[in-house]
Amino acid sequence: MIRVGVNGYGTIGKRVADAVAAQPDMEVVGVAKTQPNFEAHTAVERGYSMYAAIPERAPLFGDAGIDVAGVVDELVADADVMVDCTPSGIGAENRSLYTSYDTPAIFQGGEGSEVAQVSFNARSNYDDARGADTVRVVSCNTTGLSRLVAPLDEEYGVEKVRATLVRRGGDPSQNSRGPINDILPDPISIPSHHGPDVKTIFPDLAIDTMGLKVPATLMHVHALNVTLESDVTAAHVRQLLEGESRVYVIPEGLGLDGAGKLKDFALDAGRPRGDLWENCVWGESIAVEGRDLYLFQAIHQESDVIPENVDAIRAMTESADAEESIARTNETLGIGLAGDPTGFNDSERVGVETADD
Ligand code: NAD
């Protein structure tokens, strides 16, 4: 069993902990939190040992009726792999903590690429992370773009990617984020930083990105134009993407005309937290003009990086190859819609073991 510690138990951390707990070859040693808020109580109910991320605050947990198993240093010492899910910038500050205990660590996309030896996307460069001590799982947007670029590049060759990223202003719980009533070019300067981030996965890729922020919390939506190196048909591209386990090609006729309905679809199907781990590509948007491919995809920012964290753990510990790890993660989480809407109910397999069971 790979013993995994999670430092930072917010949007990403709680999902990583649940995904790790669902793996037959992994266990959650514990989670570290700064404060005994509602998420701390949920973590305890789910059976995760609680560690104080800031040692001086440990008594606050006791006051709130939460038993603390120790402080974060003890969690790091005990874990085979730490997954840092703290806010952007804190992960880099925590790096020396992990190295001081020789504990391999995974960082998230809010950190700069220099935080780790490897920037990671399971579909694109799993082997680069084999045996690495530090890995950065790239951001939600970069993960979404990489999952598309990898098969397109392998099948047709990619001459140039141009992507406009319409980004949610904040996650549903981030009540300090915005805009509330505006449409912001963000950043105003072009190209945006997203293209260079994709190049941490595909160093030779020609890619330009433009970003906007809008008053939404549900998902990001990408408008893509990819110039391929060979002539293709829309039907061929569609078939290619339907063969990708972490790409859901939205079938026509389901009425899934936006991020709101996609999220409803996920909630209705019983997905945990309404998560959509897959890129959601609108099938009817896939269009080809010569060598130019166009499409729209929606990316659920809170969850698309979760299976990638699980695979990064296996890559670092060299406990499975890419194909095996991706298949196991998909199977245990219920990922892989393959264009069949009825397959969505497979997500009911996702079971988080609670303290009771
Ligand atoms: P979050 O704010 O929801 O959660 C971070 C948690 O870490 C909070 O519970 C916070 O209290 C806690 N924390 C703060 N300081 C800490 C410390 N010193 N030690 C331990 N815990 C601490 O943030 P998030 O959205 O989960 O983001 C985490 C990382 O994941 C960031 O790098 C972010 O860029 C990246 N990421 C976020 C998203 C997203 O859409 N939310 C998507 C992909 C990647």
Short mmCIF file of C-alpha atoms and ligand atoms in Angstrom, two decimals:
data_model
loop_
_atom_site.label_atom_id
_atom_site.label_comp_id
_atom_site.label_asym_id
_atom_site.label_seq_id
_atom_site.Cartn_x
_atom_site.Cartn_y
_atom_site.Cartn_z
CA MET A 1 0.00 0.00 0.00
CA ILE A 2 1.23 3.47 -0.87
CA ARG A 3 0.76 5.70 2.17
CA VAL A 4 -0.39 9.13 1.05
CA GLY A 5 -0.62 12.35 3.08
CA VAL A 6 -2.63 15.37 1.91
CA ASN A 7 -1.54 18.82 3.02
CA GLY A 8 -4.30 21.40 2.49
CA TYR A 9 -7.88 20.14 2.50
CA GLY A 10 -9.85 22.58 0.37
CA THR A 11 -11.34 22.24 -3.12
CA ILE A 12 -8.57 20.06 -4.50
CA GLY A 13 -7.32 18.43 -1.28
CA LYS A 14 -10.63 16.90 -0.26
CA ARG A 15 -11.15 15.46 -3.72
CA VAL A 16 -7.61 14.07 -3.83
CA ALA A 17 -8.10 12.41 -0.43
CA ASP A 18 -11.35 10.74 -1.55
CA ALA A 19 -9.82 9.60 -4.84
CA VAL A 20 -6.77 8.15 -3.07
CA ALA A 21 -9.04 6.39 -0.54
CA ALA A 22 -10.86 4.72 -3.45
CA GLN A 23 -7.62 3.15 -4.80
CA PRO A 24 -6.93 -0.48 -3.86
CA ASP A 25 -3.18 0.16 -3.75
CA MET A 26 -3.23 3.38 -1.68
CA GLU A 27 -4.30 4.60 1.72
CA VAL A 28 -4.75 8.07 3.17
CA VAL A 29 -2.40 8.37 6.16
CA GLY A 30 -3.96 11.68 7.10
CA VAL A 31 -4.83 15.19 6.03
CA ALA A 32 -3.40 18.46 7.34
CA LYS A 33 -5.57 21.51 7.89
CA THR A 34 -5.01 24.99 9.24
CA GLN A 35 -8.37 25.33 10.97
CA PRO A 36 -11.20 23.16 12.32
CA ASN A 37 -13.87 24.37 9.88
CA PHE A 38 -16.70 22.34 8.31
CA GLU A 39 -14.27 20.57 5.99
CA ALA A 40 -12.26 19.36 8.98
CA HIS A 41 -15.40 17.80 10.47
CA THR A 42 -16.20 16.14 7.12
CA ALA A 43 -12.67 14.78 6.89
CA VAL A 44 -12.99 13.17 10.30
CA GLU A 45 -16.39 11.72 9.38
CA ARG A 46 -14.74 10.18 6.31
CA GLY A 47 -12.20 8.51 8.55
CA TYR A 48 -9.14 10.62 7.75
CA SER A 49 -6.69 11.26 10.57
CA MET A 50 -6.36 14.99 11.16
CA TYR A 51 -3.01 16.76 11.46
CA ALA A 52 -2.51 20.40 12.38
CA ALA A 53 -0.86 22.24 9.47
CA ILE A 54 0.17 25.02 11.84
CA PRO A 55 1.36 23.45 15.12
CA GLU A 56 0.33 26.41 17.33
CA ARG A 57 -3.24 25.96 16.12
CA ALA A 58 -3.49 22.30 17.17
CA PRO A 59 -5.46 23.17 20.37
CA LEU A 60 -8.19 24.82 18.24
CA PHE A 61 -9.04 21.42 16.80
CA GLY A 62 -9.45 19.93 20.28
CA ASP A 63 -11.66 22.86 21.26
CA ALA A 64 -13.85 22.06 18.22
CA GLY A 65 -14.14 18.42 19.23
CA ILE A 66 -11.67 17.10 16.64
CA ASP A 67 -8.94 14.72 17.74
CA VAL A 68 -5.60 15.66 16.23
CA ALA A 69 -3.26 12.81 15.33
CA GLY A 70 -0.24 15.11 15.27
CA VAL A 71 1.31 18.04 13.44
CA VAL A 72 2.06 18.20 9.74
CA ASP A 73 5.74 17.24 10.22
CA GLU A 74 4.63 13.89 11.62
CA LEU A 75 2.33 13.33 8.66
CA VAL A 76 5.16 14.11 6.24
CA ALA A 77 7.52 11.76 8.12
CA ASP A 78 4.95 8.94 7.99
CA ALA A 79 3.81 9.26 4.37
CA ASP A 80 5.36 7.62 1.30
CA VAL A 81 4.09 10.52 -0.83
CA MET A 82 2.71 13.92 0.17
CA VAL A 83 0.17 15.67 -2.04
CA ASP A 84 0.36 19.40 -1.41
CA CYS A 85 -3.04 21.01 -2.05
CA THR A 86 -2.42 24.33 -0.34
CA PRO A 87 -3.19 27.67 -2.04
CA SER A 88 -0.92 28.95 -4.82
CA GLY A 89 2.49 29.91 -3.49
CA ILE A 90 2.21 28.03 -0.18
CA GLY A 91 3.16 24.79 -1.92
CA ALA A 92 6.55 26.22 -2.88
CA GLU A 93 7.04 27.33 0.74
CA ASN A 94 6.27 23.77 1.88
CA ARG A 95 8.82 22.21 -0.47
CA SER A 96 11.65 22.29 2.10
CA LEU A 97 9.37 20.52 4.63
CA TYR A 98 8.97 17.57 2.27
CA THR A 99 12.65 17.42 1.31
CA SER A 100 13.71 17.58 4.97
CA TYR A 101 11.96 14.23 5.50
CA ASP A 102 12.96 12.83 2.07
CA THR A 103 9.27 12.43 1.30
CA PRO A 104 8.39 12.69 -2.40
CA ALA A 105 5.83 15.43 -3.00
CA ILE A 106 3.22 16.39 -5.56
CA PHE A 107 2.37 20.06 -6.06
CA GLN A 108 -0.58 21.65 -7.85
CA GLY A 109 -0.84 23.91 -10.86
CA GLY A 110 -0.96 27.13 -8.84
CA GLU A 111 2.78 26.73 -8.27
CA GLY A 112 5.36 27.72 -10.85
CA SER A 113 6.91 24.88 -12.84
CA GLU A 114 10.22 25.37 -11.00
CA VAL A 115 8.66 23.91 -7.84
CA ALA A 116 9.12 20.36 -9.17
CA GLN A 117 11.35 18.26 -11.39
CA VAL A 118 8.44 17.41 -13.69
CA SER A 119 5.17 19.02 -14.80
CA PHE A 120 2.69 16.18 -15.26
CA ASN A 121 -0.29 15.06 -17.28
CA ALA A 122 -0.91 11.31 -17.22
CA ARG A 123 -2.02 11.03 -20.85
CA SER A 124 0.88 13.09 -22.15
CA ASN A 125 4.07 12.46 -20.14
CA TYR A 126 3.51 9.84 -17.42
CA ASP A 127 6.96 8.32 -17.88
CA ASP A 128 8.73 11.64 -17.20
CA ALA A 129 7.50 11.40 -13.60
CA ARG A 130 8.64 7.81 -13.00
CA GLY A 131 10.75 7.78 -9.86
CA ALA A 132 10.70 11.59 -9.53
CA ASP A 133 10.85 13.11 -6.03
CA THR A 134 8.83 16.17 -6.95
CA VAL A 135 6.04 16.46 -9.50
CA ARG A 136 3.66 19.30 -10.35
CA VAL A 137 0.21 18.31 -11.62
CA VAL A 138 -0.51 21.11 -14.07
CA SER A 139 -3.52 23.41 -13.70
CA CYS A 140 -7.09 22.56 -14.65
CA ASN A 141 -6.83 24.50 -17.93
CA THR A 142 -3.45 23.02 -18.83
CA THR A 143 -4.72 19.53 -18.02
CA GLY A 144 -7.73 20.10 -20.28
CA LEU A 145 -5.60 21.36 -23.15
CA SER A 146 -2.98 18.60 -22.75
CA ARG A 147 -5.59 15.85 -22.94
CA LEU A 148 -6.61 17.16 -26.34
CA VAL A 149 -3.17 17.96 -27.71
CA ALA A 150 -1.74 14.50 -26.90
CA PRO A 151 -4.01 12.42 -29.17
CA LEU A 152 -4.17 15.08 -31.90
CA ASP A 153 -0.38 15.34 -32.02
CA GLU A 154 0.08 11.56 -32.06
CA GLU A 155 -2.52 10.99 -34.77
CA TYR A 156 -2.14 13.98 -37.09
CA GLY A 157 0.75 16.16 -35.87
CA VAL A 158 -0.02 19.63 -34.55
CA GLU A 159 1.28 22.70 -36.37
CA LYS A 160 -0.27 25.31 -34.07
CA VAL A 161 -2.82 25.58 -31.26
CA ARG A 162 -4.84 28.76 -30.71
CA ALA A 163 -7.10 28.67 -27.67
CA THR A 164 -9.42 31.20 -26.06
CA LEU A 165 -10.08 30.28 -22.44
CA VAL A 166 -13.32 31.60 -20.94
CA ARG A 167 -12.58 31.06 -17.28
CA ARG A 168 -14.90 30.92 -14.29
CA GLY A 169 -14.37 33.84 -11.93
CA GLY A 170 -14.01 31.58 -8.89
CA ASP A 171 -15.07 28.24 -7.46
CA PRO A 172 -18.57 28.07 -5.89
CA SER A 173 -17.14 28.49 -2.37
CA GLN A 174 -14.83 31.39 -3.25
CA ASN A 175 -17.10 34.28 -2.30
CA SER A 176 -14.30 36.83 -2.49
CA ARG A 177 -13.65 36.22 -6.20
CA GLY A 178 -15.22 37.89 -9.20
CA PRO A 179 -16.17 39.53 -11.45
CA ILE A 180 -19.82 39.69 -10.33
CA ASN A 181 -21.03 41.59 -13.37
CA ASP A 182 -18.31 42.04 -15.95
CA ILE A 183 -16.39 40.30 -18.72
CA LEU A 184 -12.68 40.69 -18.20
CA PRO A 185 -9.90 40.02 -20.68
CA ASP A 186 -7.54 38.33 -18.19
CA PRO A 187 -4.72 38.83 -18.66
CA ILE A 188 -5.28 41.74 -21.04
CA SER A 189 -1.88 41.15 -22.60
CA ILE A 190 -1.69 38.49 -25.28
CA PRO A 191 -0.74 35.67 -25.29
CA SER A 192 -1.79 34.59 -21.81
CA HIS A 193 0.42 32.50 -19.51
CA HIS A 194 -1.57 29.34 -20.26
CA GLY A 195 0.27 28.57 -23.50
CA PRO A 196 3.71 28.52 -21.83
CA ASP A 197 2.24 26.27 -19.13
CA VAL A 198 1.11 23.75 -21.77
CA LYS A 199 4.68 23.88 -23.10
CA THR A 200 5.91 22.49 -19.76
CA ILE A 201 4.23 19.29 -20.98
CA PHE A 202 4.86 19.69 -24.74
CA PRO A 203 8.10 21.72 -25.01
CA ASP A 204 8.04 21.90 -28.82
CA LEU A 205 4.36 22.79 -29.23
CA ALA A 206 3.41 26.04 -30.99
CA ILE A 207 0.52 27.40 -28.90
CA ASP A 208 -0.99 30.82 -28.26
CA THR A 209 -3.70 31.35 -25.67
CA MET A 210 -6.00 34.24 -24.72
CA GLY A 211 -7.87 34.36 -21.43
CA LEU A 212 -11.07 35.92 -20.14
CA LYS A 213 -12.83 35.78 -16.79
CA VAL A 214 -16.63 35.77 -16.53
CA PRO A 215 -19.20 35.79 -13.70
CA ALA A 216 -19.54 32.02 -13.43
CA THR A 217 -18.40 29.39 -10.95
CA LEU A 218 -19.34 26.19 -12.74
CA MET A 219 -16.69 25.40 -15.34
CA HIS A 220 -14.24 26.88 -17.82
CA VAL A 221 -15.06 26.81 -21.54
CA HIS A 222 -12.33 26.65 -24.17
CA ALA A 223 -12.76 27.68 -27.82
CA LEU A 224 -10.03 25.92 -29.77
CA ASN A 225 -8.54 26.19 -33.23
CA VAL A 226 -5.84 23.62 -33.92
CA THR A 227 -3.96 23.63 -37.21
CA LEU A 228 -3.01 20.03 -37.87
CA GLU A 229 -0.16 18.72 -40.00
CA SER A 230 -2.41 16.54 -42.13
CA ASP A 231 -5.85 16.76 -43.71
CA VAL A 232 -8.56 15.30 -41.53
CA THR A 233 -12.31 15.00 -41.35
CA ALA A 234 -14.47 16.07 -38.42
CA ALA A 235 -15.79 12.52 -38.17
CA HIS A 236 -12.27 11.13 -37.82
CA VAL A 237 -11.36 13.62 -35.08
CA ARG A 238 -14.58 12.82 -33.27
CA GLN A 239 -13.84 9.11 -33.39
CA LEU A 240 -10.33 9.76 -32.11
CA LEU A 241 -11.58 11.82 -29.15
CA GLU A 242 -14.33 9.29 -28.37
CA GLY A 243 -11.53 6.78 -27.88
CA GLU A 244 -9.95 8.91 -25.15
CA SER A 245 -11.07 7.77 -21.70
CA ARG A 246 -10.78 11.20 -20.11
CA VAL A 247 -12.57 13.03 -22.90
CA TYR A 248 -16.37 12.94 -22.94
CA VAL A 249 -17.66 13.78 -26.41
CA ILE A 250 -21.12 15.14 -25.59
CA PRO A 251 -23.63 13.40 -27.85
CA GLU A 252 -26.17 15.49 -29.73
CA GLY A 253 -29.72 15.19 -28.51
CA LEU A 254 -29.09 15.21 -24.75
CA GLY A 255 -29.76 18.94 -24.48
CA LEU A 256 -26.41 19.52 -22.74
CA ASP A 257 -26.04 23.00 -24.14
CA GLY A 258 -23.83 24.56 -21.48
CA ALA A 259 -21.86 24.17 -18.26
CA GLY A 260 -24.97 24.48 -16.09
CA LYS A 261 -26.68 21.47 -17.65
CA LEU A 262 -23.43 19.48 -17.63
CA LYS A 263 -23.16 20.05 -13.89
CA ASP A 264 -26.82 19.09 -13.42
CA PHE A 265 -26.20 15.97 -15.47
CA ALA A 266 -23.31 15.02 -13.19
CA LEU A 267 -25.32 15.70 -10.02
CA ASP A 268 -28.33 13.76 -11.31
CA ALA A 269 -26.07 10.82 -12.09
CA GLY A 270 -24.86 10.79 -8.49
CA ARG A 271 -21.33 11.86 -9.17
CA PRO A 272 -19.55 12.90 -5.95
CA ARG A 273 -19.81 16.69 -5.58
CA GLY A 274 -21.15 16.79 -9.16
CA ASP A 275 -17.61 16.27 -10.42
CA LEU A 276 -16.77 15.94 -14.10
CA TRP A 277 -13.27 14.49 -14.30
CA GLU A 278 -13.37 14.35 -18.10
CA ASN A 279 -12.92 17.11 -20.68
CA CYS A 280 -16.45 17.70 -22.01
CA VAL A 281 -16.19 18.30 -25.78
CA TRP A 282 -19.37 19.23 -27.63
CA GLY A 283 -19.53 16.67 -30.42
CA GLU A 284 -21.41 18.94 -32.78
CA SER A 285 -18.79 21.69 -32.32
CA ILE A 286 -16.07 19.54 -33.86
CA ALA A 287 -15.53 21.14 -37.27
CA VAL A 288 -12.75 20.94 -39.82
CA GLU A 289 -11.75 23.40 -42.53
CA GLY A 290 -8.78 22.00 -44.46
CA ARG A 291 -6.18 21.33 -41.77
CA ASP A 292 -7.91 23.61 -39.25
CA LEU A 293 -9.84 21.93 -36.46
CA TYR A 294 -12.31 23.85 -34.30
CA LEU A 295 -14.13 22.77 -31.16
CA PHE A 296 -15.58 23.87 -27.80
CA GLN A 297 -14.85 22.04 -24.57
CA ALA A 298 -15.89 22.58 -20.97
CA ILE A 299 -13.48 21.86 -18.13
CA HIS A 300 -14.61 21.27 -14.56
CA GLN A 301 -11.85 23.14 -12.77
CA GLU A 302 -12.46 21.55 -9.39
CA SER A 303 -12.08 17.95 -10.52
CA ASP A 304 -10.24 17.35 -13.81
CA VAL A 305 -6.84 17.29 -12.06
CA ILE A 306 -7.93 14.71 -9.47
CA PRO A 307 -7.27 11.52 -11.50
CA GLU A 308 -3.97 13.09 -12.57
CA ASN A 309 -2.86 13.34 -8.93
CA VAL A 310 -3.65 9.66 -8.42
CA ASP A 311 -1.64 8.68 -11.50
CA ALA A 312 1.23 10.94 -10.44
CA ILE A 313 1.47 8.98 -7.17
CA ARG A 314 1.85 5.72 -9.11
CA ALA A 315 4.36 7.23 -11.52
CA MET A 316 6.55 8.59 -8.71
CA THR A 317 6.47 5.32 -6.78
CA GLU A 318 6.96 3.35 -10.04
CA SER A 319 4.15 1.04 -8.98
CA ALA A 320 2.38 0.90 -12.36
CA ASP A 321 2.95 1.92 -15.95
CA ALA A 322 0.86 4.63 -17.57
CA GLU A 323 -1.74 2.37 -19.16
CA GLU A 324 -2.22 0.31 -16.01
CA SER A 325 -2.45 3.34 -13.72
CA ILE A 326 -4.85 5.29 -15.91
CA ALA A 327 -7.08 2.23 -16.30
CA ARG A 328 -7.09 1.56 -12.54
CA THR A 329 -7.84 5.18 -11.68
CA ASN A 330 -10.61 5.32 -14.28
CA GLU A 331 -12.14 2.09 -13.05
CA THR A 332 -12.11 3.01 -9.37
CA LEU A 333 -13.47 6.53 -9.88
CA GLY A 334 -15.92 5.61 -12.63
CA ILE A 335 -14.28 7.72 -15.35
CA GLY A 336 -14.78 7.00 -19.01
CA LEU A 337 -18.05 7.96 -20.61
CA ALA A 338 -16.92 7.13 -24.14
CA GLY A 339 -19.82 8.97 -25.68
CA ASP A 340 -22.40 6.68 -24.13
CA PRO A 341 -24.61 8.66 -21.79
CA THR A 342 -25.84 5.54 -20.07
CA GLY A 343 -22.25 4.88 -19.00
CA PHE A 344 -22.60 7.87 -16.77
CA ASN A 345 -24.23 5.74 -14.11
CA ASP A 346 -20.95 3.90 -13.75
CA SER A 347 -19.99 6.75 -11.48
CA GLU A 348 -22.16 5.16 -8.83
CA ARG A 349 -19.27 2.80 -8.34
CA VAL A 350 -17.35 5.61 -6.72
CA GLY A 351 -17.36 4.76 -3.08
CA VAL A 352 -15.62 6.72 -0.41
CA GLU A 353 -15.14 4.56 2.62
CA THR A 354 -16.38 6.37 5.65
CA ALA A 355 -15.43 5.79 9.26
CA ASP A 356 -18.48 3.55 9.51
CA ASP A 357 -17.66 1.17 6.71
P1 NAD B 1 -8.46 26.09 -1.58
O1 NAD B 1 -8.28 27.46 -1.06
O2 NAD B 1 -9.83 25.61 -1.90
O3 NAD B 1 -7.83 25.04 -0.57
C1 NAD B 1 -6.58 25.23 0.02
C2 NAD B 1 -6.65 24.72 1.45
O4 NAD B 1 -5.35 24.82 2.03
C3 NAD B 1 -7.59 25.55 2.31
O5 NAD B 1 -8.36 24.65 3.09
C4 NAD B 1 -6.64 26.38 3.20
O6 NAD B 1 -7.20 26.66 4.47
C5 NAD B 1 -5.47 25.42 3.32
N1 NAD B 1 -4.20 26.03 3.69
C6 NAD B 1 -3.81 27.31 3.61
N2 NAD B 1 -2.54 27.47 4.06
C7 NAD B 1 -2.13 26.22 4.41
C8 NAD B 1 -0.92 25.71 4.95
N3 NAD B 1 0.13 26.50 5.21
N4 NAD B 1 -0.83 24.39 5.21
C9 NAD B 1 -1.89 23.56 4.97
N5 NAD B 1 -3.06 24.00 4.46
C10 NAD B 1 -3.17 25.31 4.19
O7 NAD B 1 -7.51 25.98 -2.85
P2 NAD B 1 -7.65 24.95 -4.05
O8 NAD B 1 -8.59 25.52 -5.04
O9 NAD B 1 -7.88 23.58 -3.53
O10 NAD B 1 -6.21 25.07 -4.71
C11 NAD B 1 -5.10 24.32 -4.26
C12 NAD B 1 -4.08 24.25 -5.36
O11 NAD B 1 -4.68 23.58 -6.48
C13 NAD B 1 -3.60 25.60 -5.89
O12 NAD B 1 -2.28 25.46 -6.34
C14 NAD B 1 -4.50 25.83 -7.09
O13 NAD B 1 -3.96 26.70 -8.04
C15 NAD B 1 -4.60 24.41 -7.63
N6 NAD B 1 -5.77 24.17 -8.47
C16 NAD B 1 -6.99 24.66 -8.13
C17 NAD B 1 -8.06 24.44 -8.97
C18 NAD B 1 -9.40 24.99 -8.69
O14 NAD B 1 -10.15 25.27 -9.61
N7 NAD B 1 -9.80 25.18 -7.46
C19 NAD B 1 -7.90 23.66 -10.13
C20 NAD B 1 -6.66 23.11 -10.40
C21 NAD B 1 -5.59 23.38 -9.57
#
